[in-house]
Coordinates of C-alpha atoms and ligand atoms in Angstrom, one line a residue:
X1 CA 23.9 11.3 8.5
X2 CA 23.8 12.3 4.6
X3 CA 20.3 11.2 3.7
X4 CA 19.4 10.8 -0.1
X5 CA 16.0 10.5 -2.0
X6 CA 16.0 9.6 -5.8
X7 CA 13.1 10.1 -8.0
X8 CA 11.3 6.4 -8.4
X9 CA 12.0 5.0 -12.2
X10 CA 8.7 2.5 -11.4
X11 CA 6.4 3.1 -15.1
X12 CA 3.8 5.5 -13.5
X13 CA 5.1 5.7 -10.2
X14 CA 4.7 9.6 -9.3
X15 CA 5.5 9.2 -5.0
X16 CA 8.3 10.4 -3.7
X17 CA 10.4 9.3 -0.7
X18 CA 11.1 12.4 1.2
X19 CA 8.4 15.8 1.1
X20 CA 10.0 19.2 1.8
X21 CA 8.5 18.9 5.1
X22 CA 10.6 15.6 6.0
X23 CA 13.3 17.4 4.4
X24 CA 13.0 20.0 7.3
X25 CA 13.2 17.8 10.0
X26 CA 16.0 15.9 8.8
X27 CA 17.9 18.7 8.7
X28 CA 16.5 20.6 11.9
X29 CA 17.8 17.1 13.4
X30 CA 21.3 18.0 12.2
X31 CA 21.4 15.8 9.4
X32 CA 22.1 16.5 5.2
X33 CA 19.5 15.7 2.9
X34 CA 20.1 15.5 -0.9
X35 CA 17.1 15.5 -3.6
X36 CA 17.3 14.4 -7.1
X37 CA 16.4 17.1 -9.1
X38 CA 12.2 16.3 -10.6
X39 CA 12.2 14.2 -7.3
X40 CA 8.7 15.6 -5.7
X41 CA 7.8 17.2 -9.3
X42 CA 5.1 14.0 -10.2
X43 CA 3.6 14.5 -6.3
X44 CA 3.4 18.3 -6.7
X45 CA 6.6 19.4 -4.7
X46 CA 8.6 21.5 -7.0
X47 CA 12.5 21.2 -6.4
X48 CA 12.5 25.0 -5.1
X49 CA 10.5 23.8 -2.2
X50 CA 13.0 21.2 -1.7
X51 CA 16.4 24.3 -2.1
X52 CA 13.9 26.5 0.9
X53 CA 13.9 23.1 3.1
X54 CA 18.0 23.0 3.0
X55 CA 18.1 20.1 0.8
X56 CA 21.2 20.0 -1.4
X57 CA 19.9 19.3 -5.0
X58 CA 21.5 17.1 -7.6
X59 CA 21.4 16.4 -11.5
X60 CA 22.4 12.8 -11.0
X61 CA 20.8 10.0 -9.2
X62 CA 24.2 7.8 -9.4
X63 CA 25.8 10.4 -7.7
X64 CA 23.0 10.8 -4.8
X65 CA 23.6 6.8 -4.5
X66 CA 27.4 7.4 -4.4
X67 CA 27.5 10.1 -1.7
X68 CA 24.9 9.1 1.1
X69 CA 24.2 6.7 4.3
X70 CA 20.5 6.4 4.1
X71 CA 18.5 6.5 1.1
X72 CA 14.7 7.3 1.5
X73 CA 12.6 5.8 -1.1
X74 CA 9.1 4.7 -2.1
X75 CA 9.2 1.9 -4.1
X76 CA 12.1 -1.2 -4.3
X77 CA 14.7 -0.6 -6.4
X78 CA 15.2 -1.2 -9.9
X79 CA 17.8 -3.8 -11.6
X80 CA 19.3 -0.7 -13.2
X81 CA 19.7 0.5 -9.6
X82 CA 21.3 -2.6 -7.9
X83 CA 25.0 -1.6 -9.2
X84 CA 24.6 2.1 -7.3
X85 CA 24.5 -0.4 -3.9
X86 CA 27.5 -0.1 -1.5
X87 CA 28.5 -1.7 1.5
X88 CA 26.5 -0.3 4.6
X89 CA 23.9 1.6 2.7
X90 CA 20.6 2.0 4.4
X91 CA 17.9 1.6 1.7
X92 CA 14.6 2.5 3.5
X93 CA 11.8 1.9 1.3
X94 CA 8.6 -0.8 0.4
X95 CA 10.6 -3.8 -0.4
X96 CA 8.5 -6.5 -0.7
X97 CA 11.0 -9.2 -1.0
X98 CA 9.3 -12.3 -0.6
X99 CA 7.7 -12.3 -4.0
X100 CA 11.6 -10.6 -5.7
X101 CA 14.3 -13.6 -5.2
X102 CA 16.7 -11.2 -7.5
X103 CA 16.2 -8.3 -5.5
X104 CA 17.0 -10.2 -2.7
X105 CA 20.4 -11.3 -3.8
X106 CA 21.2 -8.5 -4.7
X107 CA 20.4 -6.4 -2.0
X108 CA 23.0 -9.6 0.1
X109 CA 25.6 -9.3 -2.5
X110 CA 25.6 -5.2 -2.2
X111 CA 25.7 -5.7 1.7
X112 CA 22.9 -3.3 1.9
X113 CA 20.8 -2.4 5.2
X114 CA 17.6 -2.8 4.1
X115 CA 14.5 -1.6 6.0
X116 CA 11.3 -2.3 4.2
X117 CA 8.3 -0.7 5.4
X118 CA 6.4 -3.1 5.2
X119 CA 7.6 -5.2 7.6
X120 CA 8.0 -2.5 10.4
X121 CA 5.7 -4.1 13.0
X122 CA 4.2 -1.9 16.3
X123 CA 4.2 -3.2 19.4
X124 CA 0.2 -3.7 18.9
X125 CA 1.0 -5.7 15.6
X126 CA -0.2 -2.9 13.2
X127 CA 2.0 -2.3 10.3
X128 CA 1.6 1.4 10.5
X129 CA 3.3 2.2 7.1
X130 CA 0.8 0.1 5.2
X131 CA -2.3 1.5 6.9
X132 CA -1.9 4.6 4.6
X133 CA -2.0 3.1 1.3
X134 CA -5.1 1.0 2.9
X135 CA -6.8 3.8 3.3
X136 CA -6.6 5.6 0.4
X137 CA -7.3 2.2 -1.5
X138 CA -10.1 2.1 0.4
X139 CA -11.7 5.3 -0.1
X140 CA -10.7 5.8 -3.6
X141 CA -12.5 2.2 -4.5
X142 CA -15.8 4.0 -4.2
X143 CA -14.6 7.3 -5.9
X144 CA -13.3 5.1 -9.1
X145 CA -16.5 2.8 -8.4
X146 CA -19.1 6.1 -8.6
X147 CA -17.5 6.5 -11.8
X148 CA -17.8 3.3 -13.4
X149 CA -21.3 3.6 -12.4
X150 CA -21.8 5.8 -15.1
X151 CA -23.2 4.7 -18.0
X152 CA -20.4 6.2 -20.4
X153 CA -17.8 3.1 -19.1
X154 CA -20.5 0.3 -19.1
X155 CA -21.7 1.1 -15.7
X156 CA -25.5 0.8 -15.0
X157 CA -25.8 4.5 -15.4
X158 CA -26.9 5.8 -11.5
X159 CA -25.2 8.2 -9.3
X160 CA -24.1 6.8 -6.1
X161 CA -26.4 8.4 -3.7
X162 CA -29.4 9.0 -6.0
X163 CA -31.9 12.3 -5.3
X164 CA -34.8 12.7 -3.6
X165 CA -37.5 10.2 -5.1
X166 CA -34.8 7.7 -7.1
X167 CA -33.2 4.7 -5.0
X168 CA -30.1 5.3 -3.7
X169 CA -27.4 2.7 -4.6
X170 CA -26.8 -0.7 -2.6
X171 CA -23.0 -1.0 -1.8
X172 CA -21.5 -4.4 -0.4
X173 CA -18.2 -4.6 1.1
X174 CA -16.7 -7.7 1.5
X175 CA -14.0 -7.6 4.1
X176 CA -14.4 -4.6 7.3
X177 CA -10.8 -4.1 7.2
X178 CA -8.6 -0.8 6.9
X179 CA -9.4 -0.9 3.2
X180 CA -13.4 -1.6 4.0
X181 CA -13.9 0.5 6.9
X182 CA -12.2 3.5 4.8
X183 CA -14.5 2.5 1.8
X184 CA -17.3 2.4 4.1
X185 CA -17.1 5.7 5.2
X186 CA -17.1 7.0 1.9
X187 CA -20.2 5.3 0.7
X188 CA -22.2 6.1 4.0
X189 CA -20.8 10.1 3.3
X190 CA -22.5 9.6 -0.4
X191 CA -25.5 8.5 1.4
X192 CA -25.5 4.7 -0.4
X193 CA -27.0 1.7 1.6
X194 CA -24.1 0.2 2.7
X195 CA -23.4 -3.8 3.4
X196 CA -20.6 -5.2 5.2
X197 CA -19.3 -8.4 5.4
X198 CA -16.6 -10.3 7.6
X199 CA -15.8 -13.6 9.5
X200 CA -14.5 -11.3 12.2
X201 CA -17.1 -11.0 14.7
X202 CA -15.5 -8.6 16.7
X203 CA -14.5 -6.6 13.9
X204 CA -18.2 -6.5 12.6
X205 CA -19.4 -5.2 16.3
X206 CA -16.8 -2.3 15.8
X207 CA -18.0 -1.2 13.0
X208 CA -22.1 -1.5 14.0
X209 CA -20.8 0.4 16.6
X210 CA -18.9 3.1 14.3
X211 CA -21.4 3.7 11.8
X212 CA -24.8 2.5 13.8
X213 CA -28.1 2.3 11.6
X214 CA -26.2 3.7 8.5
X215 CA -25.1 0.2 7.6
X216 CA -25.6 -3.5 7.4
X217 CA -23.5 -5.7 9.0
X218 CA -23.3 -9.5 7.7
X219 CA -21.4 -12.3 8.9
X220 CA -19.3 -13.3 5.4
X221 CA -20.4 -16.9 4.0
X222 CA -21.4 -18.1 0.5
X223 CA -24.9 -17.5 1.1
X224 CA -25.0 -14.2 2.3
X225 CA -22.6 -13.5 -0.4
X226 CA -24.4 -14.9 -2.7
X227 CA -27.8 -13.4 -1.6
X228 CA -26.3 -9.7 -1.2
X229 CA -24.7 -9.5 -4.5
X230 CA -27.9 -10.1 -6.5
X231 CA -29.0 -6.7 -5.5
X232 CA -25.5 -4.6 -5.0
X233 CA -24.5 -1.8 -7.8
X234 CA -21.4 -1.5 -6.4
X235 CA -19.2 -4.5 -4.7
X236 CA -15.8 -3.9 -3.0
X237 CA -13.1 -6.7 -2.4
X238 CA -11.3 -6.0 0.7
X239 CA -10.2 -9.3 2.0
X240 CA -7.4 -10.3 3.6
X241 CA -6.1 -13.5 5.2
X242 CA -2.5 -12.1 6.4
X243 CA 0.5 -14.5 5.0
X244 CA -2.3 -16.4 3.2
X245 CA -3.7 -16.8 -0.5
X246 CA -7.3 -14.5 -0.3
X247 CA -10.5 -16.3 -0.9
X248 CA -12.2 -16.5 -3.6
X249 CA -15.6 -14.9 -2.1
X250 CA -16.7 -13.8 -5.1
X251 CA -17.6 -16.7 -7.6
X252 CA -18.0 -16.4 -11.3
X253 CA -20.9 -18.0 -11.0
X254 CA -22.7 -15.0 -9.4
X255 CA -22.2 -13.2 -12.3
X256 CA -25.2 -13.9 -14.1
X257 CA -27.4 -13.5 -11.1
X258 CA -26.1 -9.8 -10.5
X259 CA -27.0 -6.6 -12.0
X260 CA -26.2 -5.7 -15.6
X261 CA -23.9 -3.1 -15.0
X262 CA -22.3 -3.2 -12.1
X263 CA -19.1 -2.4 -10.6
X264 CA -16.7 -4.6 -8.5
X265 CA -13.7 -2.9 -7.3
X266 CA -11.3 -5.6 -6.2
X267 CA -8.4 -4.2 -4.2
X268 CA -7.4 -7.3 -2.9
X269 CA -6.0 -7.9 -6.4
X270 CA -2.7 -7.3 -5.1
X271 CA -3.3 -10.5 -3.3
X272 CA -4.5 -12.6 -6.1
X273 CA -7.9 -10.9 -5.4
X274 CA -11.2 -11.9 -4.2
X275 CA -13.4 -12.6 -7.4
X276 CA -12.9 -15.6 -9.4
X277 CA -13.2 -13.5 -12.5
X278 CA -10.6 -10.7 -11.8
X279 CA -7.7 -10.1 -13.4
X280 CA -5.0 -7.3 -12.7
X281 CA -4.8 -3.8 -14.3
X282 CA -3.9 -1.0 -14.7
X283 CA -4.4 2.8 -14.1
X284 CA -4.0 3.2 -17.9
X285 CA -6.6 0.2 -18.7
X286 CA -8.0 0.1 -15.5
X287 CA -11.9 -1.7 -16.2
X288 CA -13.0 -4.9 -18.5
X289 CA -16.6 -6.2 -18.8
X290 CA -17.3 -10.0 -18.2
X291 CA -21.2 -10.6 -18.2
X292 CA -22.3 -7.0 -17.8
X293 CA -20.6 -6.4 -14.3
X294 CA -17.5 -3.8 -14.6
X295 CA -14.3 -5.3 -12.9
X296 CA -11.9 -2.5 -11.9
X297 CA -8.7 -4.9 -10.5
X298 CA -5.9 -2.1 -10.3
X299 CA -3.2 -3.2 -7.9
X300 CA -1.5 0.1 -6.9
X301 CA -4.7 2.3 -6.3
X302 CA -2.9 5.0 -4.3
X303 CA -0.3 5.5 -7.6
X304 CA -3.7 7.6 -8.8
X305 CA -3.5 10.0 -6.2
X306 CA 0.3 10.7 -5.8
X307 CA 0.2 13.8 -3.7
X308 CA -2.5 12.0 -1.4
X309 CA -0.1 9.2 -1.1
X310 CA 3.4 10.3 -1.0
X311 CA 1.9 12.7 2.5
X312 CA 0.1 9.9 3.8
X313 CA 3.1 7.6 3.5
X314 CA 5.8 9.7 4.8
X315 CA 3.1 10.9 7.6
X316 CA 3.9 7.2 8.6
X317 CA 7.9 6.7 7.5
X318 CA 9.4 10.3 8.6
X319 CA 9.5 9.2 12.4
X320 CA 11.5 5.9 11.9
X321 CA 13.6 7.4 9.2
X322 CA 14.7 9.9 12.0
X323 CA 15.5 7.1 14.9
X324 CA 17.4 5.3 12.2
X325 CA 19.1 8.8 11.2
X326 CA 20.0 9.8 15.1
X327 CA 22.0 7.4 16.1
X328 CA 22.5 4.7 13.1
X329 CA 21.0 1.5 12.2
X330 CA 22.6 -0.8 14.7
X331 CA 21.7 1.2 17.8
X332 CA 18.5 2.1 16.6
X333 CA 17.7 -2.0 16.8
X334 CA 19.3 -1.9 19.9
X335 CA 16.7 0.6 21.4
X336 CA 13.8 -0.6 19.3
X337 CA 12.1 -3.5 18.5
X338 CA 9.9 -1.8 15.8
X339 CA 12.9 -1.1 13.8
X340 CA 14.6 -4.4 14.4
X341 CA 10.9 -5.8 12.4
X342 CA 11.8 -3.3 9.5
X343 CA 15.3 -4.9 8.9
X344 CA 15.1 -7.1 6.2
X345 CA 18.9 -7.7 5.3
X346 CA 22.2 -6.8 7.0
X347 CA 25.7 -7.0 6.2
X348 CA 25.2 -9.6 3.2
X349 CA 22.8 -11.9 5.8
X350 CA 18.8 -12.1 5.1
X351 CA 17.5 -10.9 8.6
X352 CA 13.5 -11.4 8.1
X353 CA 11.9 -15.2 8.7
X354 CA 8.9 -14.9 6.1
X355 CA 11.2 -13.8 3.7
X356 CA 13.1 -16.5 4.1
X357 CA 10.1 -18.9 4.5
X358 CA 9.3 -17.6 0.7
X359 CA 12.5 -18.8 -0.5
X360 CA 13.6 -22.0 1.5
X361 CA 16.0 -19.7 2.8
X362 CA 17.3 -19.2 6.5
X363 CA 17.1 -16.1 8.2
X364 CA 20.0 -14.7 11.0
X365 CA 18.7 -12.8 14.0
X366 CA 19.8 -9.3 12.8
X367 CA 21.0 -8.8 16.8
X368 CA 23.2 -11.9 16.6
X369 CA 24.7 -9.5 14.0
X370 CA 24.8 -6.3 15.5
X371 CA 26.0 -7.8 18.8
X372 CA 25.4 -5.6 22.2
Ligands
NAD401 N1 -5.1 -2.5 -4.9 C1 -4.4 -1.7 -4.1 O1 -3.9 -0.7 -4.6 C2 -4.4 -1.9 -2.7 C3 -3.9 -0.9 -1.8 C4 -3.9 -1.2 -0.4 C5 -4.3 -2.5 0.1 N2 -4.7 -3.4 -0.8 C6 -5.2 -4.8 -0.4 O2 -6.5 -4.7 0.1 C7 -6.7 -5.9 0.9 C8 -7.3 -5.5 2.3 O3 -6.3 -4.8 3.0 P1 -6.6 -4.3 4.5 O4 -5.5 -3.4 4.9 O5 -8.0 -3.8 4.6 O6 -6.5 -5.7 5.3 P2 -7.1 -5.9 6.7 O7 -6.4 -7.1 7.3 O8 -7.2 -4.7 7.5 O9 -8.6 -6.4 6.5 C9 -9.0 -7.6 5.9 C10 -10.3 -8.0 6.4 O10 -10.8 -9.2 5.7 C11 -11.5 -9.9 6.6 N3 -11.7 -11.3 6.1 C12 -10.9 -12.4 6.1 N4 -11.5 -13.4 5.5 C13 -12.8 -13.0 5.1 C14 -13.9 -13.6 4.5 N5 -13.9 -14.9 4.1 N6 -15.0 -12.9 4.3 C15 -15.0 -11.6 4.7 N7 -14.0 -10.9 5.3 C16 -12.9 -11.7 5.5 C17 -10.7 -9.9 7.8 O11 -11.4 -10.3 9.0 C18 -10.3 -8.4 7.9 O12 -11.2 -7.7 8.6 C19 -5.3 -6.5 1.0 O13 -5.3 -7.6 0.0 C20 -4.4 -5.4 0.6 O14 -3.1 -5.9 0.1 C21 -4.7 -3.2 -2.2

C-alpha cells in the first residue's frame, strides 16, 4: 500500500501522523511511505530521519494526497484539504465528526474511508488511542498547575510539595479517571496531599488500592466538593460522563470560599468543562483570574508537549494502521471488530451510529457495505 503523512495545517498543531519509527515498520511490512517535507520538524523528527527510515520525501502535500491509499494523520482535515479527497482514500486520523457536520459531508461526497481514532473501540471498551492524550493531559495539568502556583501569574506563590518545615500543598482531583489517576500520580511524586473524588465506587477502591495512604479518597457530591475546595491550592477537573454534557461540579459560588490564589486546571474543557466559571483557552493565553482563583481551561493540553504526544499517540495508532495497510480496509473489518468501530464513513455512506445520532442522520452497517 502507498501510505502518506502530511504536515497538520491546525494553528499550533506541532504532532505528526507517522514517526520515523512507524515509518520503518511500514516499510519492513512491504509497504511505501511518503513524508511531506517539515512533516516531523514541530515534534523534533527532522526529515533526514524520515530519508534513513525509507520514506520517499515530497515538497508538496497536494501531491502526497494525489498519489497514496492511506493517509496517516493527527488531526481532521482542513476545508482547504477536502478538495485533495479521492474516491477510496483511507484517511486515518482524530476525526471527531459529531461536532463537524461540513467535514462530514464532505468526507461522503469525497467517498473517503474514514477511520477516526477515536472511535476505535477494544474488545474491553477502552478507546486505546484516546488514553494517550489522557494521560499526558493528565500529568501535564499539575506540571502547568505547579506553575501557576507561582506568584509571578497570580498564583498564591507556594511550590507544590513545600520543604521541610512549610506545608505541602493540598491538591483535589475531581474525577479518578485516565486523566486523574495520571494527575494523581504526579502530585503524589511532588509529595502534595492529594484528594480524589468520584461517583465510581469501584474506581475509588482501585485507586486506594494504587496509591494507599498517599491519598484521600472521597465519594464526589456537592458537599464534599464544597468542603474540599475551601482548603485545595490546586484543583483539577477530570470528569467525564461518556456521550453526555459534564457536570458542573465546580460552582461559581465556591469561589469566594476558596483560597486567593489558586489554580483550577479544567481539562474537561474540551467537554464544556467542569467549573461553572471556565471558559476555553489557549496555549498562547492559557490562564484568566475570576475572584483570585487562576483558571487554566486549555482544551488541547497534549499540543504543549508535541514530541510527548505525537510518540504516545502513534505508540497507540501504528498497530491498526498496519492491519489496515496488510490486507486493505474491507478485509481488515472482515477480520476485526476493533477496526470495523474505527470506520466512520465508507463509500459515500456514514457508517458510525453516534455520529449519526449527532446529526438526525442514519447510519449503514459498514459490513452491509463491504459484503462477505
Ligand atoms: N483539555 C485537554 O487537552 C484534554 C486532553 C485529554 C482529555 N481531556 C478530557 O478530560 C476529561 C477526562 O477524561 P478521562 O479520559 O480521564 O475520562 P475517564 O472516563 O477515564 O474518567 C472520567 C471520570 O469521571 C468520573 N465522574 C463522572 N461523574 C463524576 C462526578 N459527578 N464526580 C466525580 N467524578 C465523576 C467517572 O466515574 C470517571 O472515573 C474528558 O472530558 C476528556 O475529554 C481533555
Amino acid at each position: 500500500m502507498r501510505i502518506g503523512c502530511v504536515k497538520e495545517i491546525k494553528n499550533n498543531e506541532y504532532r505528526v501522523g507517522l514517526t520515523p519509527d512507524n515509518v520503518k515498520a511500514y516499510i519492513a511490512a512491504g509497504h511505501h511511505v511518503y513524508i511531506e517535507k517539515g512533516a516531523g520538524v514541530g515534534s523534533g523528527f527532522p526529515d533526514n530521519e524520515y530519508v534513513e527510515a525509507g520514506a520517499s520525501l515530497i515538497d508538496n502535500a497536494a501531491d502526497i494526497w494525489h498519489l497514496v491509499d492511506m493517509m496517516v494523520k493527527v488531526k481532521e482535515p482542513l476545508e482547504e484539504e477536502y478538495p485533495l479527497f479521492h474516491d477510496g482514500l483511507i484517511l486515518y486520523t482524530y476525526l471527531h465528526l459529531a461536532a463537524d457536520r461540513e467535514q462530514l459531508d464532505a468526507l461522503l461526497a469525497g467517498k473517503v474511508k474514514a477511520v477516526a481514532y477515536e472511535t476505535i473501540q477494544e474488545t474491553d471498551r477502552s478507546l486505546p488511542c484516546l488514553a494517550p492524550m489522557s494521560q499526558i493531559a493528565g500529568r501535564l495539568s499539575i506540571q502547568e498547575g505547579a506553575k501557576y502556583l507561582e506568584k509571578r501569574f497570580g498564583g498564591e506563590g507556594i511550590l507544590l510539595a513545600g520543604v521541610p518545615g512549610t506545608p505541602k500543598a493540598n491538591v483535589v482531583i475531581l474525577g479518578g479517571g485516565t486523566v486523574g489517576m495520571n494527575a494523581c500520580k504526579i502530585a503524589v511524586g511532588m509529595g502534595a496531599n492529594v484528594t480524589i473524588l468520584d461517583v465510581n465506587l469501584k474506581r475509588l477502591e482501585e485507586l486506594d488500592n494504587m496509591f494507599g495512604a498517599h491519598i484521600q479518597t472521597l465519594y464526589s457530591n456537592d458537599s464534599n466538593v464544597e468542603r474540599v475546595l475551601k482548603d485545595a491550592d490546586l484543583v483539577i477537573g477530570s470528569v467525564l460522563i461518556p456521550g453526555g454534557s459534564t457536570p458542573k461540579l465546580f460552582k461559581r459560588k465556591y469561589l469566594p470560599e476558596m483560597k486567593d490564589g489558586a489554580v483550577f486546571v479544567d481539562v474537561a474543557i474540551d467537554q464544556g468543562g467542569c467549573g461553572e466559571s471556565s471558559h476555553v483557552t489557549t496555549h498562547d493565553d492559557p490562564v484568566y483570574i475570576e475572584e483570585g482563583v487562576v483558571h487554566y481551561c486549555v482544551g488541547n493540553m497534549p499540543g504543549a508537549v508535541p514530541r510527548t504526544s505525537t510518540i504516545a499517540l502513534t505508540n497507540a495508532t501504528l498497530r491498526y494502521g498496519l492491519e489496515i495497510a496488510a490486507s486493505g480496509l474491507e478485509d481488515a473489518c472482515r477480520k476485526s471488530a476493533v477496526i470495523r468501530s474505527g470506520v466512520n464513513t465508507y463509500a459515500g455512506r456514514l457508517t458510525n451510529r453516534n455520529v449519526a445520532l449527532a446529526h438526525g442522520m442514519d447510519a449503514s452497517d459498514v459490513m452491509d457495505l463491504i459484503g462477505d
